[in-house]
Coordinates of C-alpha atoms and ligand atoms in Angstrom, one line a residue:
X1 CA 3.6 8.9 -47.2
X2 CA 4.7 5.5 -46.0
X3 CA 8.1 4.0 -44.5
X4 CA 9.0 0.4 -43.5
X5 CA 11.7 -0.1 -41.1
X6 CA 12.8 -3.2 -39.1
X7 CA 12.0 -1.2 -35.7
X8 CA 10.0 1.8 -34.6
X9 CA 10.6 3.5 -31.4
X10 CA 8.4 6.0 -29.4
X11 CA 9.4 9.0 -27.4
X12 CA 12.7 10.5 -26.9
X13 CA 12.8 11.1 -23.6
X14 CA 15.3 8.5 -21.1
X15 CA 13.8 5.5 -22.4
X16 CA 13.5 6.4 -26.2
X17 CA 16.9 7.8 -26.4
X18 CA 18.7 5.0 -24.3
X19 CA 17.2 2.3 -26.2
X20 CA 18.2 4.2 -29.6
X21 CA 21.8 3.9 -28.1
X22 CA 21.8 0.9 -27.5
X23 CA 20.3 -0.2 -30.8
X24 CA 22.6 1.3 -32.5
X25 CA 25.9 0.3 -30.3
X26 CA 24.6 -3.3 -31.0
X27 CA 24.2 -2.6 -34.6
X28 CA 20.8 -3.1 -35.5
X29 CA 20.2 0.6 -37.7
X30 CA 17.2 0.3 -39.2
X31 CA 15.6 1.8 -37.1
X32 CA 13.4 5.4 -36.3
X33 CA 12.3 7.4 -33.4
X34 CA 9.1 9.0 -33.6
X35 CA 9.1 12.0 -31.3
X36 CA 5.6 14.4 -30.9
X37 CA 7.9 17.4 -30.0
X38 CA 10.6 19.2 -31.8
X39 CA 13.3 18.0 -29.8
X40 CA 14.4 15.7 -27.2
X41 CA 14.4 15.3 -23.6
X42 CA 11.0 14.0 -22.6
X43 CA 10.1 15.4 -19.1
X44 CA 12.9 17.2 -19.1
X45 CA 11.6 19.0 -22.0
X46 CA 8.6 19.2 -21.0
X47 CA 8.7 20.5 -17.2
X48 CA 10.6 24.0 -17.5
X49 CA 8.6 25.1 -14.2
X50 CA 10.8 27.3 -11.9
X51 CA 12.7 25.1 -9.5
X52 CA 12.4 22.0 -11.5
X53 CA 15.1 19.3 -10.4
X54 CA 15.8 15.7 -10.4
X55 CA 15.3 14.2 -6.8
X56 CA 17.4 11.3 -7.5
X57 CA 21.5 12.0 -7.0
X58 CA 22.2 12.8 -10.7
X59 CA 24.9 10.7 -10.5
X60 CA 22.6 7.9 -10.6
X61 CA 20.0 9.5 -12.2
X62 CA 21.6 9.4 -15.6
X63 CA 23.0 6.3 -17.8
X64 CA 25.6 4.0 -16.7
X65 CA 27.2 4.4 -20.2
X66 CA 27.3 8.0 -20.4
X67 CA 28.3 9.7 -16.8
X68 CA 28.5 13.1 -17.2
X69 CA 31.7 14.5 -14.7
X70 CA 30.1 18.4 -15.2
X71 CA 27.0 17.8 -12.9
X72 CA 26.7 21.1 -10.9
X73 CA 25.3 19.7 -7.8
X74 CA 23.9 16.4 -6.4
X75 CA 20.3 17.1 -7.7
X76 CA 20.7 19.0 -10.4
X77 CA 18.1 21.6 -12.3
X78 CA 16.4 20.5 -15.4
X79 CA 18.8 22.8 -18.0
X80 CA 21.2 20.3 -17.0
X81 CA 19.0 17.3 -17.6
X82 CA 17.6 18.6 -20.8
X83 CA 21.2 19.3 -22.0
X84 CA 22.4 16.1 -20.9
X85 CA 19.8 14.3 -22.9
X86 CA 20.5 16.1 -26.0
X87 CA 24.5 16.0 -25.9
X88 CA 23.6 11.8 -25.2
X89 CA 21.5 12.1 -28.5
X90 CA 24.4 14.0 -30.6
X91 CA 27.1 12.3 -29.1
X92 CA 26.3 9.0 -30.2
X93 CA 24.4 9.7 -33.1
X94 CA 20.8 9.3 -32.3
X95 CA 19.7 12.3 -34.3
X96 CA 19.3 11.0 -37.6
X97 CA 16.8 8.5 -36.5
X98 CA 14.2 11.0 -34.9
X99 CA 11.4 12.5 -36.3
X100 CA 10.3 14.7 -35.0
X101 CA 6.6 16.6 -34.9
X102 CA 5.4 12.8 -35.3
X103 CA 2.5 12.2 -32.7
X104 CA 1.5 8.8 -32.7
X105 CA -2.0 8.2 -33.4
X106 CA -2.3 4.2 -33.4
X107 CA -0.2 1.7 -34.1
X108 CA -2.3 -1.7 -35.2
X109 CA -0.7 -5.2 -35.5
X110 CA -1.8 -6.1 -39.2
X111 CA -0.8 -9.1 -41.2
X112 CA 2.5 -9.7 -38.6
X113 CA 3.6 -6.6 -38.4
X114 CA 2.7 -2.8 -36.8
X115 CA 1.3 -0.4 -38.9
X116 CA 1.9 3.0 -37.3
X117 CA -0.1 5.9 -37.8
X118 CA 1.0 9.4 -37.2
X119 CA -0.2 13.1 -37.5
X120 CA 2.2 13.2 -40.6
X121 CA 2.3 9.8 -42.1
X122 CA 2.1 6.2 -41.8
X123 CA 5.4 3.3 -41.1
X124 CA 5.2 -0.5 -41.1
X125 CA 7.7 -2.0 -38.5
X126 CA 8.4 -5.4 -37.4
X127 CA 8.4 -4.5 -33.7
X128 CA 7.2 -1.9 -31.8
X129 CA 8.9 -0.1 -28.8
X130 CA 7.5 1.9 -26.8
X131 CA 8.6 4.7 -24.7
X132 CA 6.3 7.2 -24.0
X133 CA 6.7 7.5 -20.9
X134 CA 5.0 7.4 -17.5
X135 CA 4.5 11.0 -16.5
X136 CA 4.2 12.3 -20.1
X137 CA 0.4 13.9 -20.2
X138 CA -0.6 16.4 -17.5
X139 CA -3.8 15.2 -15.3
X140 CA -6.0 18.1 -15.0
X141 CA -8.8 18.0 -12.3
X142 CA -12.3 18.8 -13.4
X143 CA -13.0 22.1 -11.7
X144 CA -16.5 23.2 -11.8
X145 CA -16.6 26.6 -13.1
X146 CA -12.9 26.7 -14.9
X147 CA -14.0 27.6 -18.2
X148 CA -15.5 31.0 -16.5
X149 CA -12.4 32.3 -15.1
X150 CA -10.8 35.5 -16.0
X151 CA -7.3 34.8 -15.1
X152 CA -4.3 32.4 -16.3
X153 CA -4.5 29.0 -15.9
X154 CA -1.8 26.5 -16.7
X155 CA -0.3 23.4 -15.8
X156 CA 3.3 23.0 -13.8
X157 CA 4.2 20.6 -16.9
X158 CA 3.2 23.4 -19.4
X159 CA 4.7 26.5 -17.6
X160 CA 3.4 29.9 -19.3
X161 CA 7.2 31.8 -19.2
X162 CA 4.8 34.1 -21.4
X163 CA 3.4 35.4 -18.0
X164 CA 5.2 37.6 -15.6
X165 CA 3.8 36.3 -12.0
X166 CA 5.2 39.4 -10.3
X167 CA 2.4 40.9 -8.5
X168 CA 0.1 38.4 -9.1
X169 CA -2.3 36.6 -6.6
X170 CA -1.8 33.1 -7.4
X171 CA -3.6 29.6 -6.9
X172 CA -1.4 26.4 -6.5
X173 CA -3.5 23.9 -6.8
X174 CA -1.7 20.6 -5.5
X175 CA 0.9 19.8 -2.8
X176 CA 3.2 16.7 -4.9
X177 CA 6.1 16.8 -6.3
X178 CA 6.5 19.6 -8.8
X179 CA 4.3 22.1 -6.3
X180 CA 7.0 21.4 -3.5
X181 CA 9.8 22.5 -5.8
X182 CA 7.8 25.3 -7.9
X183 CA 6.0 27.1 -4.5
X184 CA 9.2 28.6 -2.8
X185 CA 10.5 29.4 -6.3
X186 CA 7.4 32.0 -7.2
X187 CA 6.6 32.9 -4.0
X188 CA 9.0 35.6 -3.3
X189 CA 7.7 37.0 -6.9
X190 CA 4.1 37.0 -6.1
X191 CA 2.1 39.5 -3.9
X192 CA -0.3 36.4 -2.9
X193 CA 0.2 32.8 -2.8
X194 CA -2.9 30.7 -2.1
X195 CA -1.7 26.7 -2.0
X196 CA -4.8 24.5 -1.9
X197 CA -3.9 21.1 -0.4
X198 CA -5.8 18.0 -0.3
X199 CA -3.2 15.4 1.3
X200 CA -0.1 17.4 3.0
X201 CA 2.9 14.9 1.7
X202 CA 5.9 14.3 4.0
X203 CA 9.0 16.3 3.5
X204 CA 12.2 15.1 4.3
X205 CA 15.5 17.1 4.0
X206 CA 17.2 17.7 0.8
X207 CA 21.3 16.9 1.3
X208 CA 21.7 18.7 -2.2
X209 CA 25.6 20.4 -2.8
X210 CA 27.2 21.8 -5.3
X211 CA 30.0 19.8 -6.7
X212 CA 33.6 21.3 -7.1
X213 CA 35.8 22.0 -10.0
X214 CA 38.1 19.6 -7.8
X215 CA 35.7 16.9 -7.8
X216 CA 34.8 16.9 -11.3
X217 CA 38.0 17.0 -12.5
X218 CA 38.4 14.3 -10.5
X219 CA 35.2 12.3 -12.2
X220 CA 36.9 13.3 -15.5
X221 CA 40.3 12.0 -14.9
X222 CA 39.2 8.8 -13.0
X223 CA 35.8 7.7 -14.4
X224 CA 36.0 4.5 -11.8
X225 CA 35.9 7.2 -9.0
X226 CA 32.4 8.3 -10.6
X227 CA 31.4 5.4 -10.8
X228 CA 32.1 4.1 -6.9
X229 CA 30.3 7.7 -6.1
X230 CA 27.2 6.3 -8.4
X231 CA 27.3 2.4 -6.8
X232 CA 27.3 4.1 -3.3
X233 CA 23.9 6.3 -3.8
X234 CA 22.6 3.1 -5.8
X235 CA 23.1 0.6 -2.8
X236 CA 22.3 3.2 -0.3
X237 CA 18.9 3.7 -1.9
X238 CA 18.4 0.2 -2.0
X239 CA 18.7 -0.2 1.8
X240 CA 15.4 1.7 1.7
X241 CA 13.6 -0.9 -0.2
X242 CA 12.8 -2.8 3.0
X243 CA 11.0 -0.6 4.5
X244 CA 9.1 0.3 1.6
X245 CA 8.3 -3.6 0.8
X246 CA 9.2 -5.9 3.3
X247 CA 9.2 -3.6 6.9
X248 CA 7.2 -0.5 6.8
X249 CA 7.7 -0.4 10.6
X250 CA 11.4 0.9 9.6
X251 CA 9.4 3.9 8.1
X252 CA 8.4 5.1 11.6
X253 CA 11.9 5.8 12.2
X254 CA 12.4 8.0 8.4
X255 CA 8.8 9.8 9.5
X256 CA 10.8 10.7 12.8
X257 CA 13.4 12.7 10.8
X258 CA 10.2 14.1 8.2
X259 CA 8.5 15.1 11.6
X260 CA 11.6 16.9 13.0
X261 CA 12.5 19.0 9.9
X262 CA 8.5 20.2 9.9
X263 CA 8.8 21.1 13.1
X264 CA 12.4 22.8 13.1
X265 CA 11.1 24.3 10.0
X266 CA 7.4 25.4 10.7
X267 CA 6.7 27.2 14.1
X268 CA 3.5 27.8 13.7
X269 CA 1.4 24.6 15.3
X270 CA -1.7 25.7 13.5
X271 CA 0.4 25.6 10.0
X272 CA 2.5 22.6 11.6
X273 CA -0.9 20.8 12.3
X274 CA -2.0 21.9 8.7
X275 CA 1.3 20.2 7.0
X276 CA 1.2 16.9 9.2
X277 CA 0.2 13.7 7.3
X278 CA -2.2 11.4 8.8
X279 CA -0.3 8.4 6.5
X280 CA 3.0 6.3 7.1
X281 CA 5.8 7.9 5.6
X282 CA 6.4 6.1 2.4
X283 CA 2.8 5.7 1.6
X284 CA 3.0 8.3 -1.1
X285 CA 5.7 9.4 -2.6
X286 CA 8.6 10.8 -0.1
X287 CA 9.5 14.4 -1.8
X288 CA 12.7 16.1 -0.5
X289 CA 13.0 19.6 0.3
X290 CA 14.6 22.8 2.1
X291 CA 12.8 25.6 1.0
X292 CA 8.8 24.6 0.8
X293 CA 8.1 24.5 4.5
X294 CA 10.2 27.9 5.0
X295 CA 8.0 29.5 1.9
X296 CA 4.8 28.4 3.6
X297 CA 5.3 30.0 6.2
X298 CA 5.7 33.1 4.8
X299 CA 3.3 36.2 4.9
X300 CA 2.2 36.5 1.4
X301 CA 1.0 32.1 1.9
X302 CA -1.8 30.8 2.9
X303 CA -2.3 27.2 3.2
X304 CA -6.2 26.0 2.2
X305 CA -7.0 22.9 3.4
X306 CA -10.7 22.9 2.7
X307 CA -12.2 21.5 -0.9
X308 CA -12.6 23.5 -3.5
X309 CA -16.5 23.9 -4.5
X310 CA -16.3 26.2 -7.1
X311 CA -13.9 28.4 -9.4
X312 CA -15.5 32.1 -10.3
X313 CA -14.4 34.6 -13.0
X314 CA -12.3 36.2 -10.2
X315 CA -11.6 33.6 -7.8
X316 CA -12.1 30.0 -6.3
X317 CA -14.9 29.3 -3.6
X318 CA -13.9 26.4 -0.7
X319 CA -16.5 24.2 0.5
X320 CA -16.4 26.3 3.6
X321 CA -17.9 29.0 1.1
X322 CA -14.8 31.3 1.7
X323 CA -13.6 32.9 -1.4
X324 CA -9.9 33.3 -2.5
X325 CA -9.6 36.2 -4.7
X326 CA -7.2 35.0 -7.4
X327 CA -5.9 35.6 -11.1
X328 CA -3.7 32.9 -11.4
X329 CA -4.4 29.3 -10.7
X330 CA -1.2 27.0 -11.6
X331 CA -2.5 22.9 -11.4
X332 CA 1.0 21.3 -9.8
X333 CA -1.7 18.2 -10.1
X334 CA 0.8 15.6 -11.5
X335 CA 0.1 13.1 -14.4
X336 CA -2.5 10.5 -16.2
X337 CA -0.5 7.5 -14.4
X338 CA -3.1 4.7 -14.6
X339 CA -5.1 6.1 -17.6
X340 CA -2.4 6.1 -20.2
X341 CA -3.1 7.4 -23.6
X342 CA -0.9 4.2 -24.9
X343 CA -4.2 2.1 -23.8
X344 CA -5.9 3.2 -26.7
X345 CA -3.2 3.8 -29.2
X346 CA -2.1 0.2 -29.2
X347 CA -4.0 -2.1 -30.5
X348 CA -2.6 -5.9 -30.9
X349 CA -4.0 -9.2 -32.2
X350 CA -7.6 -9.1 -33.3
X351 CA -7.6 -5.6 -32.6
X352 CA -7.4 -5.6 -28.5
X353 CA -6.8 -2.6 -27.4
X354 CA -4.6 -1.9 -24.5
X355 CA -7.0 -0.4 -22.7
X356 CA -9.5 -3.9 -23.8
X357 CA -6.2 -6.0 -23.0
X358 CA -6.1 -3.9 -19.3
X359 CA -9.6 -4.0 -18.3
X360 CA -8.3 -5.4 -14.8
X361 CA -5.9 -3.4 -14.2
X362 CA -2.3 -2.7 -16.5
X363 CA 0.3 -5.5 -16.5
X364 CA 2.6 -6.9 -18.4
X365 CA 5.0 -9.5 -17.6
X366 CA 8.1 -7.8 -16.8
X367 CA 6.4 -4.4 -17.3
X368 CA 8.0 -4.9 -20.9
X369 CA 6.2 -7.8 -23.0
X370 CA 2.1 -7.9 -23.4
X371 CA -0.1 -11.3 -24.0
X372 CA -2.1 -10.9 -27.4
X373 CA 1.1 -7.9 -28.3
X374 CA 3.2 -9.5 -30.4
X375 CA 6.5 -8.1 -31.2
X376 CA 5.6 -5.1 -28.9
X377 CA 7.7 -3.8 -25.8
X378 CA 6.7 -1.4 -23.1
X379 CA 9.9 0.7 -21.4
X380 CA 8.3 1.4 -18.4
X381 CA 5.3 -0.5 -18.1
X382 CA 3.0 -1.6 -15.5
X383 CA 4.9 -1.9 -11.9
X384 CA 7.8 -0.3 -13.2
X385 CA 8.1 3.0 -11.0
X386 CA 10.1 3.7 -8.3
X387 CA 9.5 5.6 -4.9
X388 CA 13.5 5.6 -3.9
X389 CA 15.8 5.2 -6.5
X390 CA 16.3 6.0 -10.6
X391 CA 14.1 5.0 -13.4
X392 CA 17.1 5.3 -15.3
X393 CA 18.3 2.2 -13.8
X394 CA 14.7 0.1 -14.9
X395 CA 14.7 1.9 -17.8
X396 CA 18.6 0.5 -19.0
X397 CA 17.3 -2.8 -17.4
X398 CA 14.7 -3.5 -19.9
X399 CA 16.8 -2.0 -22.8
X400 CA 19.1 -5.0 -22.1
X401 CA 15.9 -7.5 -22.2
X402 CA 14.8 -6.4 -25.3
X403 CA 17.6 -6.3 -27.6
X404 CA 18.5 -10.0 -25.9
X405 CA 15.0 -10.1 -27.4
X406 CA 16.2 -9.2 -30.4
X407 CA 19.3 -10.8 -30.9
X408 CA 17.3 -14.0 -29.9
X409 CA 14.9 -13.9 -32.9
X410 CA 17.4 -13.2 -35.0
X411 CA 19.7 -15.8 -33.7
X412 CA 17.0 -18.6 -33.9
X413 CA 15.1 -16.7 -37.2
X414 CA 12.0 -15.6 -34.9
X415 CA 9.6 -13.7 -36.9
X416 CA 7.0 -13.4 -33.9
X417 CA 6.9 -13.6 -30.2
X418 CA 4.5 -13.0 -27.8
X419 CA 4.4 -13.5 -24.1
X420 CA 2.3 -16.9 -23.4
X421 CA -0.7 -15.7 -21.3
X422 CA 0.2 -18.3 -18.5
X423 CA 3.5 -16.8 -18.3
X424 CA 2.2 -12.7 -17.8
X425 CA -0.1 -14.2 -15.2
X426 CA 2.4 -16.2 -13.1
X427 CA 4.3 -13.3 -13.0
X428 CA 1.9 -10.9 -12.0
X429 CA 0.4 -12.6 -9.5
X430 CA 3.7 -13.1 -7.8
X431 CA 4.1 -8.8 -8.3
X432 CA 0.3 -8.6 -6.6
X433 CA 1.1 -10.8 -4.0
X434 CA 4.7 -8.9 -3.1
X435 CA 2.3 -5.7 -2.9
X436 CA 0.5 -7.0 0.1
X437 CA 2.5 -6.0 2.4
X438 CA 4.2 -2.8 1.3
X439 CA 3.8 0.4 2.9
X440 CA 1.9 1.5 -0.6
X441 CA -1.0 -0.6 0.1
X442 CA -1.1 -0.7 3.9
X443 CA 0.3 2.9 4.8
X444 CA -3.1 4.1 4.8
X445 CA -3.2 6.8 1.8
X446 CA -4.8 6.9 -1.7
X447 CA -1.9 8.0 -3.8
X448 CA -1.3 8.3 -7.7
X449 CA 0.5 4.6 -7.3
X450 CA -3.2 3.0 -7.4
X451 CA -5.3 3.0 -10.1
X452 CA -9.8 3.6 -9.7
X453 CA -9.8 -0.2 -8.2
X454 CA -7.0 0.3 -5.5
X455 CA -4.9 -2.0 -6.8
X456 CA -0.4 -0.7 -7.4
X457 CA -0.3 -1.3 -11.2
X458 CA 2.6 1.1 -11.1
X459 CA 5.6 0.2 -8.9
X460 CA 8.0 -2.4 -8.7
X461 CA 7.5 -4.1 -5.6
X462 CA 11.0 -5.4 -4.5
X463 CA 14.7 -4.8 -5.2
X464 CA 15.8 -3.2 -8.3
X465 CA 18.7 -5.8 -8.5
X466 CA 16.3 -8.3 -8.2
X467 CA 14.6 -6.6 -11.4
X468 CA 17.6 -6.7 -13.4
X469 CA 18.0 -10.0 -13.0
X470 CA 15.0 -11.1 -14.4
X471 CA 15.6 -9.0 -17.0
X472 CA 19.1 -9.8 -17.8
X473 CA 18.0 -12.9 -20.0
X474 CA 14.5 -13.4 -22.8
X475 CA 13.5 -17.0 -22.3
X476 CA 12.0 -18.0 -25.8
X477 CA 10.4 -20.5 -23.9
X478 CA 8.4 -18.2 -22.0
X479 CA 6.7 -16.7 -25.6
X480 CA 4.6 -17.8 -28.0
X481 CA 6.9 -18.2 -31.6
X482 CA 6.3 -18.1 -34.8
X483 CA 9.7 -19.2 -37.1
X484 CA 10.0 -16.9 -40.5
Ligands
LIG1 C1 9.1 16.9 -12.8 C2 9.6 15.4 -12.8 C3 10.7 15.1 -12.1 C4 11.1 13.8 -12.1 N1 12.2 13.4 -11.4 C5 12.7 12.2 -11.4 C6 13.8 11.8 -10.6 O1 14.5 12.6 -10.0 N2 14.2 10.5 -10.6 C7 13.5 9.5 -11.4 O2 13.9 8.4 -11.4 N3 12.4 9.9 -12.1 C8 12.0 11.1 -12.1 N4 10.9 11.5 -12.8 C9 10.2 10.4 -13.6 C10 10.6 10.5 -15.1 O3 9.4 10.6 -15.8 C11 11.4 9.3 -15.5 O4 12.6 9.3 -14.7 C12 11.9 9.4 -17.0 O5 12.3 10.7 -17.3 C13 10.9 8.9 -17.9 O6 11.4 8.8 -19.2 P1 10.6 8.2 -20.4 O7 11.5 8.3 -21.6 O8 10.0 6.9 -20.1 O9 9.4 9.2 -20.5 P2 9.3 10.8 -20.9 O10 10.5 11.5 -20.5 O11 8.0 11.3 -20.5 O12 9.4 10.8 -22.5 C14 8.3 10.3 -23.3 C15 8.4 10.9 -24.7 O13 7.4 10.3 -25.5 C16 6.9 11.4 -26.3 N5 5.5 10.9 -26.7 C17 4.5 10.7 -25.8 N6 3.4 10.3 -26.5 C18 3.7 10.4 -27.8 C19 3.0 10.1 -29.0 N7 1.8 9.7 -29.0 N8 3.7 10.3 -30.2 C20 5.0 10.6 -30.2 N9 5.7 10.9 -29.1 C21 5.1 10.8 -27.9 C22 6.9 12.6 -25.4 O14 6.8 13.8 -26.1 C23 8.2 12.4 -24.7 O15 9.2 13.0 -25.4 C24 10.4 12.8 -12.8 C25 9.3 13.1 -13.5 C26 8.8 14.4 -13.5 C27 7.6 14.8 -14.3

């Protein structure tokens, strides 16, 4: 079976769905969504792990046109996300568009337009949006010996519910930022928790509270009041930019606070000395939290902080040759950031793959538009991410880019653009030269931000204000065009 529609969007999680909103508000409607899954939410479908939450105030971690006056508390649990997303989807009627149980198998720029392949079927589109998302496909490390293991393994972003963890000896493998929420929600259950760290992150405190019947009523009655709430956790995030970018030496001060809640936290000094980073506070990702240094230090935790040599049908062997006995190993070991499968799913003119296109590194210009792409946009591409404040807010940025896109082509009968080549470069130099001096690159850590050559292909080095400009406008002139 075949289809041809004007646009074809991927993924239904915060990018999908947004930019389905907005297509529609602005009237385009021929349009679908293909979605692998059988509903929507994206990661917040996805990761169901106990303890799962956004760590972004949900009051900016949601859209600008749709605040939602019910959030329970500032960082609310992924129910709520997952609900929000769907009543987004229903209330300003996305659904029709989806389909769903369509994974995207390749999508090929043929003849001046995108031929689409799915598990199900095939669609012809003009252009070709992307949002499959950043943190979308588990990263599993290579364990020697895994596949002789007796127990249950799983991933945080594929929780087994199936599987009752009560009285279970359990490996974590992994110390980011799923573990740190996950860890002090099983460990109570389990008789044995055995967290295998390779890098101890640092841990700030979590100012999470629930929010009152009076102040929601509030949000409900007077939607400006939400919205000063939301414009005071945006610019106060944004005051940490500088020291992520421009003055890591402001990060010393943060790591001060980080140091004091380990050590009102942790009494131990051989389990304090154990959780310390050896990195500047910013380096990795900052994860927040009030209950992970409390669990650890339970009696039922150990901390491992040697490698892991080997995994055995009852158990996991450290390079130090000591053997955990386990029947339970849970990965909390994060995502395929720099290895996306879109890289070989997308293939543009001549049959370039993204991952052919990308062979020094991702980028794109604006982490939207692609040279040799045409008619093809990227919701959070390369340099993108965020370590302070919400994707959401990237995410609406380059919505508003693209249908400008959009209404440009029409506006001036465009049946093709592509970003010139020159262009992508210019601005990616300019991105790799404002990574120089962030606390990413010189904060002394390896982190999931950098891909096998070292280089940030992942976050946006500067303001997210100074993102949205850029993005508010498509320059025609910066694209190659071709006229209908
Ligand atoms: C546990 C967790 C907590 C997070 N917390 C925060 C936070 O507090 N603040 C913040 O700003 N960010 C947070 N993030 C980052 C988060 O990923 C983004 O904020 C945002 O949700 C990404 O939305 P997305 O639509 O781009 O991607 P996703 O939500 O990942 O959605 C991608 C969608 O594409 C679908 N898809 C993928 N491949 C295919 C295919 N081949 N065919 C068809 N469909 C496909 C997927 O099934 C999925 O539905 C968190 C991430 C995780 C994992």
């Amino acid at each position: 079976m075949s289809e041809r529609h004007r646009i074809v969007v991927i993924g239904t999680g915060f990018a999908g769905i947004g930019m389905a909103v907005r297509l529609k508000q602005a009237g385009y409607d021929d349009f679908v969504v293909l979605e692998r899954a059988e509903d929507v939410g994206g990661t917040w479908r996805d990761n169901t792990y106990p303890g799962c939450r956004c760590d972004v105030p949900s009051h900016l971690y949601s859209f600008s046109f749709a605040p939602n006056p019910d959030w329970s508390s500032t960082f609310s649990p992924q129910p709520e996300i997952e609900d929000y997303l769907r009543n987004v989807t229903e209330s300003y009627g996305v659904r029709p568009h989806i389909r769903f149980g369509n994974t995207v198998e390749s999508a090929r720029w043929v003849d001046g337009a995108w031929q689409i392949t799915t598990n199900q079927q095939t669609f012809t589109a003009d252009i070709l949006l992307s949002g499959m998302g950043p943190l979308a496909e588990p990263s599993y490390p290579k364990l020697p010996g895994i596949e002789d293991f007796e127990g249950e393994v799983f991933h945080s972003a594929r929780w087994n519910h199936d599987l009752n963890l009560s009285g279970r000896k359990v490996a974590v493998i992994g110390t980011g930022a799923s573990a740190i929420q996950f860890v002090p929600a099983i460990q109570p259950e389990v008789e044995e928790l055995h967290l295998f760290q390779r890098t101890p992150p640092w841990v700030m405190p979590r100012p999470d509270r629930k929010i009152t019947a009076a102040e929601k009523a509030i949000y409900r009655r007077f939607p400006l009041v939400q919205k000063a709430v939301r414009a005071g956790i945006y610019w106060g995030r944004e005051s940490m930019v500088l020291g992520f970018t421009k003055l890591p030496a402001i990060m010393k001060q943060a790591q001060k606070i980080a140091e004091t809640h380990l050590a009102h936290q942790v009494r131990d000094p051989l389990l304090r000395a154990k959780l310390t980073p050896d990195f500047t506070l910013g380096c990795k990702r900052v994860l927040i939290s009030d209950d992970y240094y409390p669990a650890l230090a339970r009696p039922n935790v150990e901390v491992v902080t040697d490698g892991i040599a080997e995994v055995t049908p009852t158990g996991i062997v450290t390079t130090e040759g000591v053997k955990h006995e386990v029947d339970t190993i849970i990965y909390g070991t994060g995502f395929k950031v720099t290895d996306l499968p879109v890289m070989d799913m997308v293939h543009g003119r001549d049959g370039v793959s993204l991952r052919e296109a990308w062979a020094d590194g991702m980028e794109a210009h604006l982490g939207t538009a692609i040279a040799g792409f045409p008619n093809f946009f990227m919701l959070i591409g390369p340099n993108t991410g965020l370590g302070h404040s919400s994707m959401v807010f990237m995410i609406e940025s380059q919505i508003a880019y693209i249908l400008d896109a959009l209404k440009t082509m029409d506006a001036q009968g465009l049946r093709e653009v592509e970003v010139r080549r020159d262009v992508q470069r210019a601005f990616v130099a300019g991105v790799r030269s404002s990574m120089r001096n962030t606390i990413w690159t010189r904060g002394g850590c390896t982190s999931w931000y950098l891909d096998s050559e070292g280089r940030n292909t992942t976050l946006w080095p500067s303001f997210t204000f100074r993102f949205r400009q850029l993005t508010r406008r498509f320059d025609p002139a910066e694209y190659q065009t071709l006229a209908m």
